[in-house]
Short mmCIF file of C-alpha atoms and ligand atoms in Angstrom, two decimals:
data_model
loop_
_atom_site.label_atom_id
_atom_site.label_comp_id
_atom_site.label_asym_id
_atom_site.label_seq_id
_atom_site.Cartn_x
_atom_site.Cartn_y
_atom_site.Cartn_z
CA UNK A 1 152.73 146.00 -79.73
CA UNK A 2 155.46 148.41 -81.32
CA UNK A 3 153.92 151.99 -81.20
CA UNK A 4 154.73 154.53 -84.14
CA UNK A 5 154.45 154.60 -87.54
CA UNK A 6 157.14 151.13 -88.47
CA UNK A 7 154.57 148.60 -87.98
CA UNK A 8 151.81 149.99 -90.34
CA UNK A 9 150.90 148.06 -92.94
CA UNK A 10 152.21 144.97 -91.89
CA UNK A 11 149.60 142.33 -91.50
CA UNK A 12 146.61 144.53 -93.60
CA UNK A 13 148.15 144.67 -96.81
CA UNK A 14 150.92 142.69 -98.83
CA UNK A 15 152.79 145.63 -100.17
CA UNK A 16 152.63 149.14 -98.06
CA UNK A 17 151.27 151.78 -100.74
CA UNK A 18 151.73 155.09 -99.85
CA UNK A 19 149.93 157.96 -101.47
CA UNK A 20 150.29 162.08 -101.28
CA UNK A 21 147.90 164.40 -101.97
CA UNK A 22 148.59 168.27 -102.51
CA UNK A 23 144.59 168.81 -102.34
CA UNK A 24 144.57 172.20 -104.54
CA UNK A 25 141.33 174.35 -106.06
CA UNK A 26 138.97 174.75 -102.86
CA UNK A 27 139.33 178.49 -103.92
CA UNK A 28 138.16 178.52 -107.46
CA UNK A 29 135.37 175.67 -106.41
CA UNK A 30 134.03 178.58 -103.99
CA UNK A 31 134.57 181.43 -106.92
CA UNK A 32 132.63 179.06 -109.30
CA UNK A 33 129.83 179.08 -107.04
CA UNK A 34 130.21 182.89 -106.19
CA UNK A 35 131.07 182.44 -102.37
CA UNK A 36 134.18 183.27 -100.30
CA UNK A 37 137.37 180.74 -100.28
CA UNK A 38 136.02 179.44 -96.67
CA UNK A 39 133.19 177.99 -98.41
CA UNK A 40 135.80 175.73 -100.80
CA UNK A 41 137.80 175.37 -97.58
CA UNK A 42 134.84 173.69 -95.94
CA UNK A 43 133.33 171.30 -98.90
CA UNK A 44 137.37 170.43 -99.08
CA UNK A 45 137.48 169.01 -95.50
CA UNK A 46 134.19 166.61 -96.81
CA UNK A 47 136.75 165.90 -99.43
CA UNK A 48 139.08 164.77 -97.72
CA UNK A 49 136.60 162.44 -95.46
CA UNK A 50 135.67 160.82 -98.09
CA UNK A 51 139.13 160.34 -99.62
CA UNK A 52 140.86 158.97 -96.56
CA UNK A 53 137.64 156.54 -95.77
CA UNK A 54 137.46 154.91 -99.52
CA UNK A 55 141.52 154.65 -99.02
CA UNK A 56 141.68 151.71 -97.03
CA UNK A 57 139.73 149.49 -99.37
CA UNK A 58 141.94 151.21 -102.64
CA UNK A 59 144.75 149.29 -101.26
CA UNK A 60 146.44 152.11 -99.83
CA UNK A 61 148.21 151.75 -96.64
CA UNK A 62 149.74 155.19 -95.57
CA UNK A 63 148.23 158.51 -97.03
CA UNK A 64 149.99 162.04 -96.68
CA UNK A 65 148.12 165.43 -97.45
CA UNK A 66 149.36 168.89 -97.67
CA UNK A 67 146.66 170.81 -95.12
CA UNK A 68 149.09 173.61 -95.05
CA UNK A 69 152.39 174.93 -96.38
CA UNK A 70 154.55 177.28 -94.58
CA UNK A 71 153.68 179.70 -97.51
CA UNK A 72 150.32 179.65 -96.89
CA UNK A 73 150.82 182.30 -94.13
CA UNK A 74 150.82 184.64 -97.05
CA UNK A 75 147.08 184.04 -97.28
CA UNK A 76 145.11 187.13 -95.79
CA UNK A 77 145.00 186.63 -92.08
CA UNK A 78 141.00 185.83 -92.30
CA UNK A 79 141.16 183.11 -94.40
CA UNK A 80 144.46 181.44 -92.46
CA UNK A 81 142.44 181.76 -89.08
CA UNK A 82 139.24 179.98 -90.96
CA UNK A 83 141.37 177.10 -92.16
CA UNK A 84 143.38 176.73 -88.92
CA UNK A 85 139.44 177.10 -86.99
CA UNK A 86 138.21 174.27 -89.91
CA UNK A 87 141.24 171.95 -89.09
CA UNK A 88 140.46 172.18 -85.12
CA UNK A 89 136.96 171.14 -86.33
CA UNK A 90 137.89 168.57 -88.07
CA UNK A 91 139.72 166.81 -85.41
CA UNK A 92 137.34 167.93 -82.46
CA UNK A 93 134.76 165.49 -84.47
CA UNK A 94 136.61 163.02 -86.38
CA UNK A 95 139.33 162.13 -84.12
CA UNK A 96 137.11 159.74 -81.89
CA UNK A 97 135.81 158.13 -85.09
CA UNK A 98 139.38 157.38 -86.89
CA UNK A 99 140.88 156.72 -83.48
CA UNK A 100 138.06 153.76 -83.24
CA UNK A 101 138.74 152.83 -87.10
CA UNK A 102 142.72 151.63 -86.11
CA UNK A 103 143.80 154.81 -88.08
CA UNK A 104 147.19 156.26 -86.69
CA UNK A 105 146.88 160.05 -87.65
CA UNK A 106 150.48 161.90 -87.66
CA UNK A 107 150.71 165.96 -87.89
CA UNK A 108 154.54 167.11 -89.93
CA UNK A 109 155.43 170.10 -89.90
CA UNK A 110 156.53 173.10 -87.54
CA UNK A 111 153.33 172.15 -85.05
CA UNK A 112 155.62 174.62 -82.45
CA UNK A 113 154.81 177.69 -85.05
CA UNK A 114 151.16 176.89 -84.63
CA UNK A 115 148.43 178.73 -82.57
CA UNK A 116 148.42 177.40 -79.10
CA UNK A 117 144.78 175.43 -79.32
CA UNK A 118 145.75 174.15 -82.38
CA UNK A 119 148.72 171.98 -81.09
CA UNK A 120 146.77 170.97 -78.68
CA UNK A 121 144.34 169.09 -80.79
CA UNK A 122 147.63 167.59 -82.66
CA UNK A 123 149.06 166.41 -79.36
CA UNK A 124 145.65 164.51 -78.45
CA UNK A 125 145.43 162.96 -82.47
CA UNK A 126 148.74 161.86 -81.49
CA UNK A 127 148.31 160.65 -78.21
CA UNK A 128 144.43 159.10 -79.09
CA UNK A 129 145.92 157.22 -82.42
CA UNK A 130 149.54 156.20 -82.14
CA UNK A 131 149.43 152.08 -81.34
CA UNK A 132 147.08 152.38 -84.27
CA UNK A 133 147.93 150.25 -87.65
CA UNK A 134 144.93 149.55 -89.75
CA UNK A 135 145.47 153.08 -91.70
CA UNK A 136 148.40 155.63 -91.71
CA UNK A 137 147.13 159.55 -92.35
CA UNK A 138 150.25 162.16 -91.99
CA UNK A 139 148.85 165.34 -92.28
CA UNK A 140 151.22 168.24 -93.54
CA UNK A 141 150.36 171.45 -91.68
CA UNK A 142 152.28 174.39 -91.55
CA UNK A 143 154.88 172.54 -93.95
CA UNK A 144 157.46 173.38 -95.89
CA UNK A 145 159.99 170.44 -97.05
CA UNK A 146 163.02 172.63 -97.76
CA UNK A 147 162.67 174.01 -93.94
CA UNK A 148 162.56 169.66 -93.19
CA UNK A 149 165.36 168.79 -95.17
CA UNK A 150 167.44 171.67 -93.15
CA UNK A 151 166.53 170.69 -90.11
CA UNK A 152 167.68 167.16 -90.93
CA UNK A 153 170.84 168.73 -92.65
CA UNK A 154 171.26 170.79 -88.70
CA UNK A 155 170.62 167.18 -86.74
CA UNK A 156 172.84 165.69 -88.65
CA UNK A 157 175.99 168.36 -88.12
CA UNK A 158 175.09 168.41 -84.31
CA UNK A 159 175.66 164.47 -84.74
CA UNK A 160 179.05 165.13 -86.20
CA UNK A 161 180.06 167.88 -83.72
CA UNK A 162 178.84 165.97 -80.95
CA UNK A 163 180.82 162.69 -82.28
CA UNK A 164 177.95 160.71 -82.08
CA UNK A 165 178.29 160.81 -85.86
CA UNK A 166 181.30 160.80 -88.29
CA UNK A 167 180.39 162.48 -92.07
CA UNK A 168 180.78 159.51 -93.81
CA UNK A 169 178.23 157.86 -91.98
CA UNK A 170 175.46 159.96 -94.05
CA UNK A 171 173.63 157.85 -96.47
CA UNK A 172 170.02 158.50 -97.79
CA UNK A 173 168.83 156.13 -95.71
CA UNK A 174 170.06 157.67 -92.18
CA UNK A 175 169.39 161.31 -93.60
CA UNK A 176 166.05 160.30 -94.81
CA UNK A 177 165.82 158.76 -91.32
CA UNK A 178 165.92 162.64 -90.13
CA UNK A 179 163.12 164.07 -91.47
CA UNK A 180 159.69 164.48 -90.48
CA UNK A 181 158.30 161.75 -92.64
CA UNK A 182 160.73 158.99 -91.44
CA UNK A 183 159.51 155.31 -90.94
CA UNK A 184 156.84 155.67 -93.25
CA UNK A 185 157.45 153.44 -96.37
CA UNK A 186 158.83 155.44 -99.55
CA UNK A 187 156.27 157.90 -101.25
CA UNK A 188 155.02 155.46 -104.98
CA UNK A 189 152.30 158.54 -105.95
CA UNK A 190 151.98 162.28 -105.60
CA UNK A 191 148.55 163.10 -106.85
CA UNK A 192 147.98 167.10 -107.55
CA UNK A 193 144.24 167.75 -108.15
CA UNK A 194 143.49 171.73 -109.97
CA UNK A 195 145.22 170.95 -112.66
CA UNK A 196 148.46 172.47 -111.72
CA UNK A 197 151.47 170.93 -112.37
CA UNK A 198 154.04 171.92 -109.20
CA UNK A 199 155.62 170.54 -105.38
CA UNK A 200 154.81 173.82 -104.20
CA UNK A 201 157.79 172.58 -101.68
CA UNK A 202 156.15 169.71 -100.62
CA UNK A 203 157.78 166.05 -100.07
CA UNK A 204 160.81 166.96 -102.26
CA UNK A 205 163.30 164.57 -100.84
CA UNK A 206 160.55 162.62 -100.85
CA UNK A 207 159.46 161.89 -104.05
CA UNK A 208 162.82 161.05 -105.46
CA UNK A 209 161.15 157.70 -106.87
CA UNK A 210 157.23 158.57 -106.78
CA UNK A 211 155.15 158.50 -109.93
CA UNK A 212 153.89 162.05 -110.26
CA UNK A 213 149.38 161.86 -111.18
CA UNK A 214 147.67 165.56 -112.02
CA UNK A 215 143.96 165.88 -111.96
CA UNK A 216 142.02 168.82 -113.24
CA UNK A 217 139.25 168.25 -110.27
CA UNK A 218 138.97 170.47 -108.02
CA UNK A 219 139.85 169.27 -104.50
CA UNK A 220 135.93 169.78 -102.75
CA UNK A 221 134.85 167.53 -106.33
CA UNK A 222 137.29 165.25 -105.56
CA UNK A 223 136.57 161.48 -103.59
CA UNK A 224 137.13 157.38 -103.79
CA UNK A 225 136.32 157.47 -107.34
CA UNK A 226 139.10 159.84 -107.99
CA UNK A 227 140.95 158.21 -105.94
CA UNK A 228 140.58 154.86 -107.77
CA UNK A 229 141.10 156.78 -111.14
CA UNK A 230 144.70 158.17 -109.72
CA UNK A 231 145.41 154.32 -108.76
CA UNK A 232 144.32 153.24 -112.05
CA UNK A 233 147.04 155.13 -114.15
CA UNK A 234 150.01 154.49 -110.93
CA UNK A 235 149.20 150.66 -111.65
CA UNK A 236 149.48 151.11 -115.49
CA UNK A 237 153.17 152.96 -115.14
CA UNK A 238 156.91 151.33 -115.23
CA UNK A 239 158.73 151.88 -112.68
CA UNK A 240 161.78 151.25 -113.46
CA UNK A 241 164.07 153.11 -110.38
CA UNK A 242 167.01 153.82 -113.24
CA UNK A 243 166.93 150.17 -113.91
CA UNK A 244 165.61 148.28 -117.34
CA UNK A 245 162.95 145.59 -117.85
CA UNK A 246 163.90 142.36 -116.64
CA UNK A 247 162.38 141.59 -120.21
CA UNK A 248 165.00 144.20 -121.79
CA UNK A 249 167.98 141.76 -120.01
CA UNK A 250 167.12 138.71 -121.42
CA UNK A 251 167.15 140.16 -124.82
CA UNK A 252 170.26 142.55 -124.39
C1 LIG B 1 143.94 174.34 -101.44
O1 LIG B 1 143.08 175.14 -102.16
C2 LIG B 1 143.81 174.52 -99.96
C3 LIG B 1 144.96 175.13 -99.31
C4 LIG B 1 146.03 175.57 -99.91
C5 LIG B 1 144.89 175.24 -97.88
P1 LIG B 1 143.44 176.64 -102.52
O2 LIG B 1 142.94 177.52 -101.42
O3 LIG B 1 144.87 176.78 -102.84
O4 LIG B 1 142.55 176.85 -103.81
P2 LIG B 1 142.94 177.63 -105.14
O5 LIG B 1 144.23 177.09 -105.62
O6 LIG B 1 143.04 179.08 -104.77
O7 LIG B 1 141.80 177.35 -106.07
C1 LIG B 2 149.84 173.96 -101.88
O1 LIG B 2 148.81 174.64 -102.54
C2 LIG B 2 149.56 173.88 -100.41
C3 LIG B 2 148.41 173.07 -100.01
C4 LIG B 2 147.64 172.37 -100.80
C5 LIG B 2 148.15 173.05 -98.61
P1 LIG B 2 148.88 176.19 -102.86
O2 LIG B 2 147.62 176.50 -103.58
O3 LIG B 2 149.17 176.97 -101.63
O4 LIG B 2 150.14 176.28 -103.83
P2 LIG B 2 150.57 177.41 -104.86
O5 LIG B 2 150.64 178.70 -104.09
O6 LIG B 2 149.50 177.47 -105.92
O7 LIG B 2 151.88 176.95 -105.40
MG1 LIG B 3 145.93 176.58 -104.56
#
């Protein structure tokens, strides 16, 4: 059986549907409720439990969520060591449960820039989940997609000095082929939940072609029924990838 992320979907679903999720507002659910960010932090990892579980059964093949953005280091350092303590806990006791459910967890991101215990859980998602193909859950942590896109752009001119490469061989496809997210089928939503309306530099090469769904739930509010809502208005828009209606032809 081919190992890594090309042979997902195939064989579980007709057409690969592959969702991101920017999972914004854990700290204004935990100001609502008068507690520290943490607390949001922690009702957002049940969030995203129930999100990836009711995925499956949405139709959706291959799921990517922002977990943490290069920026985030910003945060004061208390609540950057809670989330990075909350994500170890997270895959300390769901990794044996999604490893047994076929799902094939991926970590993007600079995993080298992360605390020493930490990459140690990604190594052992990775090594516990990759021949896995019923689900496909890339998890963006310590990401930043303009620091991906250069590090494609520097692969790319090594490939050129090293003549392995000649500068009109880059197309989308080979440089998209570079980054972190390659082999995964292209990105058809981006759902932002908070109500705000940004890529806080997340999947910009990305999602060139994806339809673009805002909620005003917060992320620890948010599960398979918001999940199904998102889906409901992706299935009700055009794309039309710069193209016209077939409909629009005939009549031309
Ligand atoms: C998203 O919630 C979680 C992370 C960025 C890790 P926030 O912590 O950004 O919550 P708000 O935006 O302050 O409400
Ligand atoms: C984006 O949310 C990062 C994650 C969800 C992990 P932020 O809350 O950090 O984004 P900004 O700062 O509001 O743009
Ligand atoms: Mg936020």
């Amino acid at each position: 059986m081919p190992s890594g992320p090309d042979h997902i979907g195939t064989g579980t679903a007709p057409v690969p549907l592959h969702v991101a999720i920017i999972m914004d507002g854990n700290g204004r659910w935990a100001k609502a409720r008068r507690q520290i960010r943490t607390f949001g932090h922690k009702a957002g990892v049940d969030a995203l439990r129930k999100t990836i579980s009711a995925a499956p059964g949405l139709g959706v093949t291959h799921m990517t969520v922002f977990a943490f953005s290069t920026e985030n280091w910003r945060r004061p350092a208390t609540e950057v060591s809670d989330l990075m303590g909350l994500l170890k806990a997270f895959i300390r006791s769901d990794l044996d449960r999604l490893a047994r459910e076929g799902v094939c967890v991926r970590i993007i991101g600079d995993v080298a820039g992360l605390p020493a215990d930490i990459r140690e859980c990604v190594d052992e998602a990775h090594q516990r989940t990759r021949d896995n193909s019923h689900f496909f859950l890339q998890v963006a942590l310590n990401y930043g997609a303009q620091a991906d896109i250069l590090e494609a752009a520097k692969t790319f001119a090594l490939q050129v000095k090293s003549g392995e490469a000649a500068l009109d061989d880059l197309t989308p496809e080979r440089f998209g082929g570079l980054l972190s997210t390659s082999g995964l089928p292209p990105l058809d939503l981006l759902i932002r939940t908070s109500g705000e309306h940004r890529l806080s530099n997340f999947l910009l090469w990305e999602a060139a072609y994806a339809e673009f769904v805002f909620q005003d739930v917060l992320w620890p509010d948010y599960d398979g029924v918001s999940l199904k809502a998102a889906l409901d208005e992706f299935r009700r828009r055009e794309r039309r990838f710069g193209a016209v209606e077939a409909s629009d032809v005939a009549s031309a």
